[in-house]
Amino acid sequence: MTTRLARAAVVLALLAVAAVLTDLAHSGEAGGFHYRDAWNLLYDGTNAGRLSGLEVTMLLVSAALTAPLAFRTAAVGRIRTGLLTAGLGTGLISLGTTKFPDAAPDNWGRTVFETAMWMLHLFGGAVWLGGLAGLVLLAVPGAVPPAERAAFWSPTIRRFSAAAMGCVTAITLSGLFLYWEHVDGPSQLLTTMYGRVLGVKILIFGTLLLLGVFNQFWLHPRIDALRAGGDERPLRIILLRRFPAVVTVETLLGMALLFVAPFLHGSARNQAFQAETAKHSATVISPDDLPRLADKAVSPSTWILGSTETLVLIALMIGGYWYSGVLARRRTAAASGHEPTTGDLVEA
């Protein structure tokens, strides 16, 4: 299992390097793709160049750290945990460089807080969606021996659920802040390009949440019950076929989310303000000359509302995880207390 995941991680890290260089190659004013110029932009003496160079370097280091685990001799050795941790850490550093400020900010407090929110958003999404992709790879036949699937999937899904709920909390909290910062009301989700793209992203994220709720409160407790129900239960076959399908759909939706995210440019607030300004202007205004709104001011009520949202969301996630555990224990006890029937598979 470790070798399968490590091989995929190395390939994805190298693809990410190619993606970063391609983005830099296409960022020039001349158009086209100039990869020699892209390579020269790395560590070119500017802060932006240092961040781009660090992004590529950390991706290569992450691939190098994970590569030994693609071979069984290292995957079963004592160095496995250290290499996995170091590979994950360097990968997250690479991801974080995409939102580090490349210039000294005017407002350090706001910039530090905004950067922290972006880190929560990116890291939460990376661990959640990367974990889903990992589950898909392990659900493919051959990764887990058939005789060990029941004992493997129950604790694995439970552990991933805890990590996933933490990631969803981080994504939601940071997303609420970014929504407050860039959108002045639900109407801008329909009247601005930024808002429409954000609306599509919210719909995809909402669908992922619904699938997660289905997994947490319906599928996972039943998989726990399978563990206590014996290897010959017919319901096992149904669930083990349904679980890979659900996780695959979640992974595809996650890929769609990653595809939509780069289209988020600017701010719905500024787009609405600039459209209104251009509409009432007597002369044609160049897009570069359009005025911009100042950043939203943070008031005591903003902190109170944000703190309340944080506490409520954390309480909901902890409560949901606890209740899904209660359901799992109830179904496990019920499955252990009687012989499974072959009549109604759903009731069994």
Tab-separated table of C-alpha atoms in Angstrom:
chain	number	residue	atom	x	y	z
A	1	MET	CA	0.000	0.000	0.000
A	2	THR	CA	2.832	2.384	0.831
A	3	THR	CA	4.601	1.735	-2.473
A	4	ARG	CA	1.405	2.339	-4.441
A	5	LEU	CA	0.775	5.699	-2.739
A	6	ALA	CA	4.446	6.726	-2.915
A	7	ARG	CA	4.657	6.101	-6.659
A	8	ALA	CA	1.567	8.227	-7.250
A	9	ALA	CA	2.945	10.990	-5.020
A	10	VAL	CA	6.256	11.128	-6.892
A	11	VAL	CA	4.508	11.337	-10.261
A	12	LEU	CA	2.183	14.099	-9.020
A	13	ALA	CA	5.092	16.088	-7.560
A	14	LEU	CA	6.948	15.990	-10.881
A	15	LEU	CA	3.767	16.993	-12.727
A	16	ALA	CA	3.407	19.910	-10.304
A	17	VAL	CA	6.951	21.062	-11.173
A	18	ALA	CA	6.030	20.979	-14.862
A	19	ALA	CA	2.831	22.919	-14.122
A	20	VAL	CA	4.684	25.641	-12.195
A	21	LEU	CA	7.273	26.058	-14.955
A	22	THR	CA	4.548	26.126	-17.612
A	23	ASP	CA	2.701	28.842	-15.715
A	24	LEU	CA	5.900	30.903	-15.445
A	25	ALA	CA	6.705	30.279	-19.115
A	26	HIS	CA	3.344	31.707	-20.137
A	27	SER	CA	3.408	34.698	-17.777
A	28	GLY	CA	5.466	36.970	-20.034
A	29	GLU	CA	3.999	39.781	-22.088
A	30	ALA	CA	5.183	38.250	-25.388
A	31	GLY	CA	2.749	35.351	-25.086
A	32	GLY	CA	3.516	31.756	-25.933
A	33	PHE	CA	5.573	29.441	-23.738
A	34	HIS	CA	9.202	30.361	-23.044
A	35	TYR	CA	10.589	27.714	-20.710
A	36	ARG	CA	14.139	29.103	-20.718
A	37	ASP	CA	12.794	32.389	-19.378
A	38	ALA	CA	10.699	30.492	-16.838
A	39	TRP	CA	13.776	28.681	-15.521
A	40	ASN	CA	15.659	31.988	-15.299
A	41	LEU	CA	12.844	33.474	-13.208
A	42	LEU	CA	13.614	31.041	-10.385
A	43	TYR	CA	15.819	32.709	-7.747
A	44	ASP	CA	16.282	35.778	-9.969
A	45	GLY	CA	16.931	38.062	-7.012
A	46	THR	CA	13.331	39.232	-6.567
A	47	ASN	CA	11.020	38.024	-3.809
A	48	ALA	CA	8.643	36.591	-6.404
A	49	GLY	CA	11.542	34.697	-7.969
A	50	ARG	CA	12.640	33.369	-4.592
A	51	LEU	CA	9.135	32.119	-3.842
A	52	SER	CA	8.827	30.460	-7.251
A	53	GLY	CA	12.239	28.890	-6.809
A	54	LEU	CA	11.336	27.662	-3.330
A	55	GLU	CA	8.093	26.201	-4.690
A	56	VAL	CA	9.919	24.170	-7.342
A	57	THR	CA	12.737	23.194	-4.975
A	58	MET	CA	10.385	21.911	-2.287
A	59	LEU	CA	8.444	19.895	-4.869
A	60	LEU	CA	11.654	18.229	-6.044
A	61	VAL	CA	12.774	17.605	-2.463
A	62	SER	CA	9.371	16.103	-1.655
A	63	ALA	CA	9.624	13.790	-4.670
A	64	ALA	CA	13.165	12.779	-3.681
A	65	LEU	CA	12.095	12.027	-0.098
A	66	THR	CA	9.123	9.946	-1.233
A	67	ALA	CA	10.871	8.120	-4.072
A	68	PRO	CA	12.611	5.484	-1.859
A	69	LEU	CA	9.195	4.410	-0.563
A	70	ALA	CA	8.257	3.364	-4.084
A	71	PHE	CA	10.392	0.278	-3.408
A	72	ARG	CA	9.280	-2.370	-0.949
A	73	THR	CA	12.585	-2.548	0.911
A	74	ALA	CA	12.236	1.053	2.099
A	75	ALA	CA	8.455	0.932	2.450
A	76	VAL	CA	8.658	-1.714	5.170
A	77	GLY	CA	11.673	-0.177	6.931
A	78	ARG	CA	11.900	2.077	9.955
A	79	ILE	CA	12.528	5.157	7.828
A	80	ARG	CA	9.038	5.020	6.305
A	81	THR	CA	7.341	7.308	8.837
A	82	GLY	CA	10.152	9.860	8.714
A	83	LEU	CA	10.193	9.990	4.920
A	84	LEU	CA	6.409	10.268	4.695
A	85	THR	CA	6.351	13.102	7.255
A	86	ALA	CA	9.215	14.970	5.585
A	87	GLY	CA	7.687	14.505	2.136
A	88	LEU	CA	4.329	15.829	3.305
A	89	GLY	CA	5.967	18.770	5.074
A	90	THR	CA	8.009	19.879	2.073
A	91	GLY	CA	4.970	19.485	-0.162
A	92	LEU	CA	2.931	21.759	2.102
A	93	ILE	CA	5.733	24.341	2.161
A	94	SER	CA	5.726	24.327	-1.635
A	95	LEU	CA	1.977	24.833	-1.679
A	96	GLY	CA	2.190	27.602	0.907
A	97	THR	CA	4.646	29.636	-1.169
A	98	THR	CA	1.873	30.307	-3.695
A	99	LYS	CA	0.187	32.625	-1.174
A	100	PHE	CA	3.155	34.063	0.728
A	101	PRO	CA	3.354	37.873	0.220
A	102	ASP	CA	6.269	38.895	-2.016
A	103	ALA	CA	6.513	42.446	-0.653
A	104	ALA	CA	6.477	44.111	2.752
A	105	PRO	CA	2.802	44.791	3.566
A	106	ASP	CA	1.410	48.109	4.763
A	107	ASN	CA	-0.723	46.369	7.360
A	108	TRP	CA	1.256	43.527	8.914
A	109	GLY	CA	-1.535	42.300	11.181
A	110	ARG	CA	-4.086	41.969	8.395
A	111	THR	CA	-1.583	40.415	5.977
A	112	VAL	CA	-0.436	37.819	8.527
A	113	PHE	CA	-4.047	36.893	9.326
A	114	GLU	CA	-4.996	36.726	5.638
A	115	THR	CA	-1.965	34.560	4.867
A	116	ALA	CA	-2.881	32.248	7.758
A	117	MET	CA	-6.401	31.894	6.327
A	118	TRP	CA	-4.957	31.011	2.936
A	119	MET	CA	-2.715	28.393	4.544
A	120	LEU	CA	-5.748	26.826	6.246
A	121	HIS	CA	-7.611	26.856	2.930
A	122	LEU	CA	-4.781	25.340	0.891
A	123	PHE	CA	-3.546	22.819	3.452
A	124	GLY	CA	-7.070	21.691	4.314
A	125	GLY	CA	-7.906	21.160	0.658
A	126	ALA	CA	-4.610	19.390	-0.071
A	127	VAL	CA	-4.899	16.891	2.790
A	128	TRP	CA	-8.618	16.258	2.197
A	129	LEU	CA	-8.517	15.843	-1.583
A	130	GLY	CA	-5.152	14.081	-1.503
A	131	GLY	CA	-6.537	11.662	1.078
A	132	LEU	CA	-9.540	10.923	-1.120
A	133	ALA	CA	-7.254	10.209	-4.057
A	134	GLY	CA	-5.238	7.894	-1.817
A	135	LEU	CA	-8.364	5.989	-0.810
A	136	VAL	CA	-9.250	5.533	-4.489
A	137	LEU	CA	-5.793	4.072	-5.147
A	138	LEU	CA	-6.199	1.678	-2.226
A	139	ALA	CA	-9.706	0.681	-3.301
A	140	VAL	CA	-8.386	-0.566	-6.651
A	141	PRO	CA	-8.140	-4.392	-6.580
A	142	GLY	CA	-4.753	-5.679	-5.513
A	143	ALA	CA	-3.865	-3.037	-2.933
A	144	VAL	CA	-5.486	-4.742	0.068
A	145	PRO	CA	-5.684	-8.561	0.229
A	146	PRO	CA	-9.330	-9.728	0.128
A	147	ALA	CA	-9.053	-11.546	3.464
A	148	GLU	CA	-7.884	-8.354	5.203
A	149	ARG	CA	-10.269	-5.806	3.690
A	150	ALA	CA	-12.775	-5.847	6.543
A	151	ALA	CA	-10.109	-5.382	9.189
A	152	PHE	CA	-8.339	-2.712	7.117
A	153	TRP	CA	-11.106	-0.439	5.873
A	154	SER	CA	-12.967	0.153	9.120
A	155	PRO	CA	-10.111	1.784	11.103
A	156	THR	CA	-8.670	3.409	7.987
A	157	ILE	CA	-11.923	5.150	7.095
A	158	ARG	CA	-12.432	6.176	10.718
A	159	ARG	CA	-8.992	7.772	10.912
A	160	PHE	CA	-9.420	9.500	7.574
A	161	SER	CA	-12.829	10.792	8.677
A	162	ALA	CA	-11.243	12.544	11.652
A	163	ALA	CA	-8.629	14.179	9.399
A	164	ALA	CA	-11.234	15.039	6.751
A	165	MET	CA	-13.543	16.732	9.248
A	166	GLY	CA	-10.638	18.828	10.506
A	167	CYS	CA	-9.816	19.785	6.915
A	168	VAL	CA	-13.445	20.679	6.162
A	169	THR	CA	-13.476	22.894	9.261
A	170	ALA	CA	-10.313	24.671	8.105
A	171	ILE	CA	-11.645	25.118	4.549
A	172	THR	CA	-15.014	26.413	5.733
A	173	LEU	CA	-13.619	28.887	8.267
A	174	SER	CA	-11.026	30.272	5.859
A	175	GLY	CA	-13.613	30.306	3.062
A	176	LEU	CA	-15.997	32.380	5.180
A	177	PHE	CA	-13.244	34.913	5.805
A	178	LEU	CA	-12.304	35.095	2.115
A	179	TYR	CA	-15.998	35.466	1.210
A	180	TRP	CA	-16.341	38.350	3.692
A	181	GLU	CA	-13.195	39.960	2.284
A	182	HIS	CA	-14.109	39.758	-1.409
A	183	VAL	CA	-17.921	39.680	-1.637
A	184	ASP	CA	-20.448	42.320	-0.544
A	185	GLY	CA	-23.554	40.168	-0.416
A	186	PRO	CA	-25.144	37.167	-2.148
A	187	SER	CA	-26.282	39.263	-5.128
A	188	GLN	CA	-22.663	39.612	-6.270
A	189	LEU	CA	-22.501	35.837	-6.692
A	190	LEU	CA	-24.713	36.325	-9.744
A	191	THR	CA	-23.737	39.782	-11.032
A	192	THR	CA	-19.922	39.526	-11.144
A	193	MET	CA	-17.523	37.094	-12.814
A	194	TYR	CA	-15.709	36.479	-9.526
A	195	GLY	CA	-19.028	35.764	-7.836
A	196	ARG	CA	-20.218	33.326	-10.505
A	197	VAL	CA	-16.957	31.369	-10.380
A	198	LEU	CA	-17.119	31.374	-6.580
A	199	GLY	CA	-20.728	30.191	-6.798
A	200	VAL	CA	-19.686	27.192	-8.910
A	201	LYS	CA	-16.930	26.443	-6.418
A	202	ILE	CA	-19.393	26.624	-3.513
A	203	LEU	CA	-21.806	24.253	-5.307
A	204	ILE	CA	-19.048	21.694	-5.876
A	205	PHE	CA	-17.844	22.025	-2.285
A	206	GLY	CA	-21.421	21.663	-1.026
A	207	THR	CA	-21.869	18.471	-3.042
A	208	LEU	CA	-18.644	17.117	-1.550
A	209	LEU	CA	-19.950	17.935	1.921
A	210	LEU	CA	-23.204	16.076	1.253
A	211	LEU	CA	-21.262	13.029	0.089
A	212	GLY	CA	-19.116	13.327	3.185
A	213	VAL	CA	-22.221	13.390	5.383
A	214	PHE	CA	-23.492	10.287	3.569
A	215	ASN	CA	-20.189	8.530	4.226
A	216	GLN	CA	-19.961	9.638	7.839
A	217	PHE	CA	-23.480	8.804	8.985
A	218	TRP	CA	-24.553	5.986	6.656
A	219	LEU	CA	-21.670	4.185	4.988
A	220	HIS	CA	-18.960	4.275	7.649
A	221	PRO	CA	-21.117	2.939	10.525
A	222	ARG	CA	-22.237	0.059	8.307
A	223	ILE	CA	-18.658	-0.778	7.356
A	224	ASP	CA	-17.847	-0.877	11.085
A	225	ALA	CA	-20.776	-3.231	11.545
A	226	LEU	CA	-19.427	-5.486	8.781
A	227	ARG	CA	-16.309	-6.050	10.825
A	228	ALA	CA	-18.359	-7.678	13.551
A	229	GLY	CA	-20.781	-9.427	11.222
A	230	GLY	CA	-18.483	-12.073	9.755
A	231	ASP	CA	-16.840	-12.512	6.372
A	232	GLU	CA	-19.833	-14.129	4.694
A	233	ARG	CA	-22.359	-11.334	5.130
A	234	PRO	CA	-23.914	-10.429	1.765
A	235	LEU	CA	-24.058	-6.747	2.766
A	236	ARG	CA	-20.280	-6.665	2.772
A	237	ILE	CA	-20.211	-7.118	-1.006
A	238	ILE	CA	-22.690	-4.302	-1.547
A	239	LEU	CA	-20.793	-1.842	0.636
A	240	LEU	CA	-17.353	-2.676	-0.658
A	241	ARG	CA	-18.643	-2.066	-4.175
A	242	ARG	CA	-20.428	1.134	-3.209
A	243	PHE	CA	-17.586	2.652	-1.191
A	244	PRO	CA	-15.039	2.852	-4.066
A	245	ALA	CA	-17.715	4.396	-6.290
A	246	VAL	CA	-18.546	7.096	-3.738
A	247	VAL	CA	-14.889	7.925	-3.084
A	248	THR	CA	-14.196	8.047	-6.828
A	249	VAL	CA	-17.044	10.538	-7.331
A	250	GLU	CA	-15.685	12.628	-4.460
A	251	THR	CA	-12.219	12.601	-6.012
A	252	LEU	CA	-13.560	13.673	-9.417
A	253	LEU	CA	-15.487	16.511	-7.769
A	254	GLY	CA	-12.289	17.496	-5.969
A	255	MET	CA	-10.476	17.631	-9.305
A	256	ALA	CA	-13.283	19.826	-10.663
A	257	LEU	CA	-12.825	22.090	-7.630
A	258	LEU	CA	-9.108	22.409	-8.403
A	259	PHE	CA	-9.957	23.204	-12.033
A	260	VAL	CA	-12.369	25.995	-11.060
A	261	ALA	CA	-10.225	27.613	-8.348
A	262	PRO	CA	-7.618	29.268	-10.669
A	263	PHE	CA	-10.398	31.251	-12.363
A	264	LEU	CA	-10.942	33.237	-9.160
A	265	HIS	CA	-9.222	36.540	-9.895
A	266	GLY	CA	-9.731	39.917	-8.297
A	267	SER	CA	-12.694	40.607	-6.055
A	268	ALA	CA	-16.459	40.663	-6.519
A	269	ARG	CA	-16.566	43.939	-4.558
A	270	ASN	CA	-14.180	45.654	-6.964
A	271	GLN	CA	-15.784	44.163	-10.070
A	272	ALA	CA	-19.230	45.418	-9.034
A	273	PHE	CA	-17.826	48.851	-8.112
A	274	GLN	CA	-15.862	49.161	-11.341
A	275	ALA	CA	-18.829	48.078	-13.461
A	276	GLU	CA	-20.990	50.737	-11.816
A	277	THR	CA	-18.257	53.356	-12.275
A	278	ALA	CA	-17.815	52.533	-15.973
A	279	LYS	CA	-21.578	52.570	-16.484
A	280	HIS	CA	-21.908	56.175	-15.255
A	281	SER	CA	-18.690	57.493	-16.768
A	282	ALA	CA	-18.943	59.977	-19.616
A	283	THR	CA	-15.708	58.686	-21.163
A	284	VAL	CA	-14.313	55.244	-21.834
A	285	ILE	CA	-12.114	54.139	-18.932
A	286	SER	CA	-9.241	51.722	-19.452
A	287	PRO	CA	-9.438	48.598	-17.271
A	288	ASP	CA	-6.080	49.548	-15.744
A	289	ASP	CA	-7.429	52.966	-14.738
A	290	LEU	CA	-10.607	51.764	-13.017
A	291	PRO	CA	-10.754	52.705	-9.327
A	292	ARG	CA	-10.550	50.097	-6.582
A	293	LEU	CA	-12.364	49.895	-3.295
A	294	ALA	CA	-10.363	49.985	-0.109
A	295	ASP	CA	-10.126	46.805	1.926
A	296	LYS	CA	-13.002	46.135	4.283
A	297	ALA	CA	-12.492	47.592	7.730
A	298	VAL	CA	-12.431	45.124	10.602
A	299	SER	CA	-14.738	46.125	13.453
A	300	PRO	CA	-15.398	44.525	16.864
A	301	SER	CA	-18.598	42.995	15.462
A	302	THR	CA	-16.499	41.292	12.750
A	303	TRP	CA	-14.354	39.594	15.398
A	304	ILE	CA	-17.416	38.620	17.431
A	305	LEU	CA	-19.169	37.125	14.393
A	306	GLY	CA	-16.015	35.345	13.232
A	307	SER	CA	-15.328	33.899	16.689
A	308	THR	CA	-18.938	32.714	16.983
A	309	GLU	CA	-18.817	31.045	13.568
A	310	THR	CA	-15.558	29.330	14.532
A	311	LEU	CA	-16.887	27.946	17.819
A	312	VAL	CA	-20.182	26.793	16.262
A	313	LEU	CA	-18.467	25.075	13.334
A	314	ILE	CA	-15.923	23.301	15.549
A	315	ALA	CA	-18.723	22.166	17.880
A	316	LEU	CA	-20.726	20.820	14.928
A	317	MET	CA	-17.756	18.885	13.566
A	318	ILE	CA	-16.858	17.384	16.938
A	319	GLY	CA	-20.507	16.554	17.626
A	320	GLY	CA	-20.936	14.984	14.197
A	321	TYR	CA	-17.828	12.856	14.579
A	322	TRP	CA	-18.955	11.721	18.030
A	323	TYR	CA	-22.476	10.864	16.853
A	324	SER	CA	-21.205	8.913	13.847
A	325	GLY	CA	-19.099	6.912	16.302
A	326	VAL	CA	-22.204	6.206	18.384
A	327	LEU	CA	-23.993	4.963	15.257
A	328	ALA	CA	-21.036	2.756	14.369
A	329	ARG	CA	-20.926	1.213	17.848
A	330	ARG	CA	-24.672	0.567	17.804
A	331	ARG	CA	-24.544	-1.150	14.431
A	332	THR	CA	-21.455	-3.127	15.429
A	333	ALA	CA	-23.196	-4.343	18.594
A	334	ALA	CA	-26.314	-5.228	16.610
A	335	ALA	CA	-24.265	-7.140	14.020
A	336	SER	CA	-22.408	-9.047	16.730
A	337	GLY	CA	-25.562	-9.965	18.631
A	338	HIS	CA	-27.314	-12.025	15.954
A	339	GLU	CA	-26.625	-14.003	12.850
A	340	PRO	CA	-27.009	-12.003	9.625
A	341	THR	CA	-29.942	-12.889	7.472
A	342	THR	CA	-29.999	-13.283	3.733
A	343	GLY	CA	-33.469	-11.880	3.218
A	344	ASP	CA	-33.378	-8.089	3.440
A	345	LEU	CA	-29.811	-7.029	2.828
A	346	VAL	CA	-30.439	-3.397	3.763
A	347	GLU	CA	-31.945	-4.307	7.101
A	348	ALA	CA	-29.066	-6.695	7.739
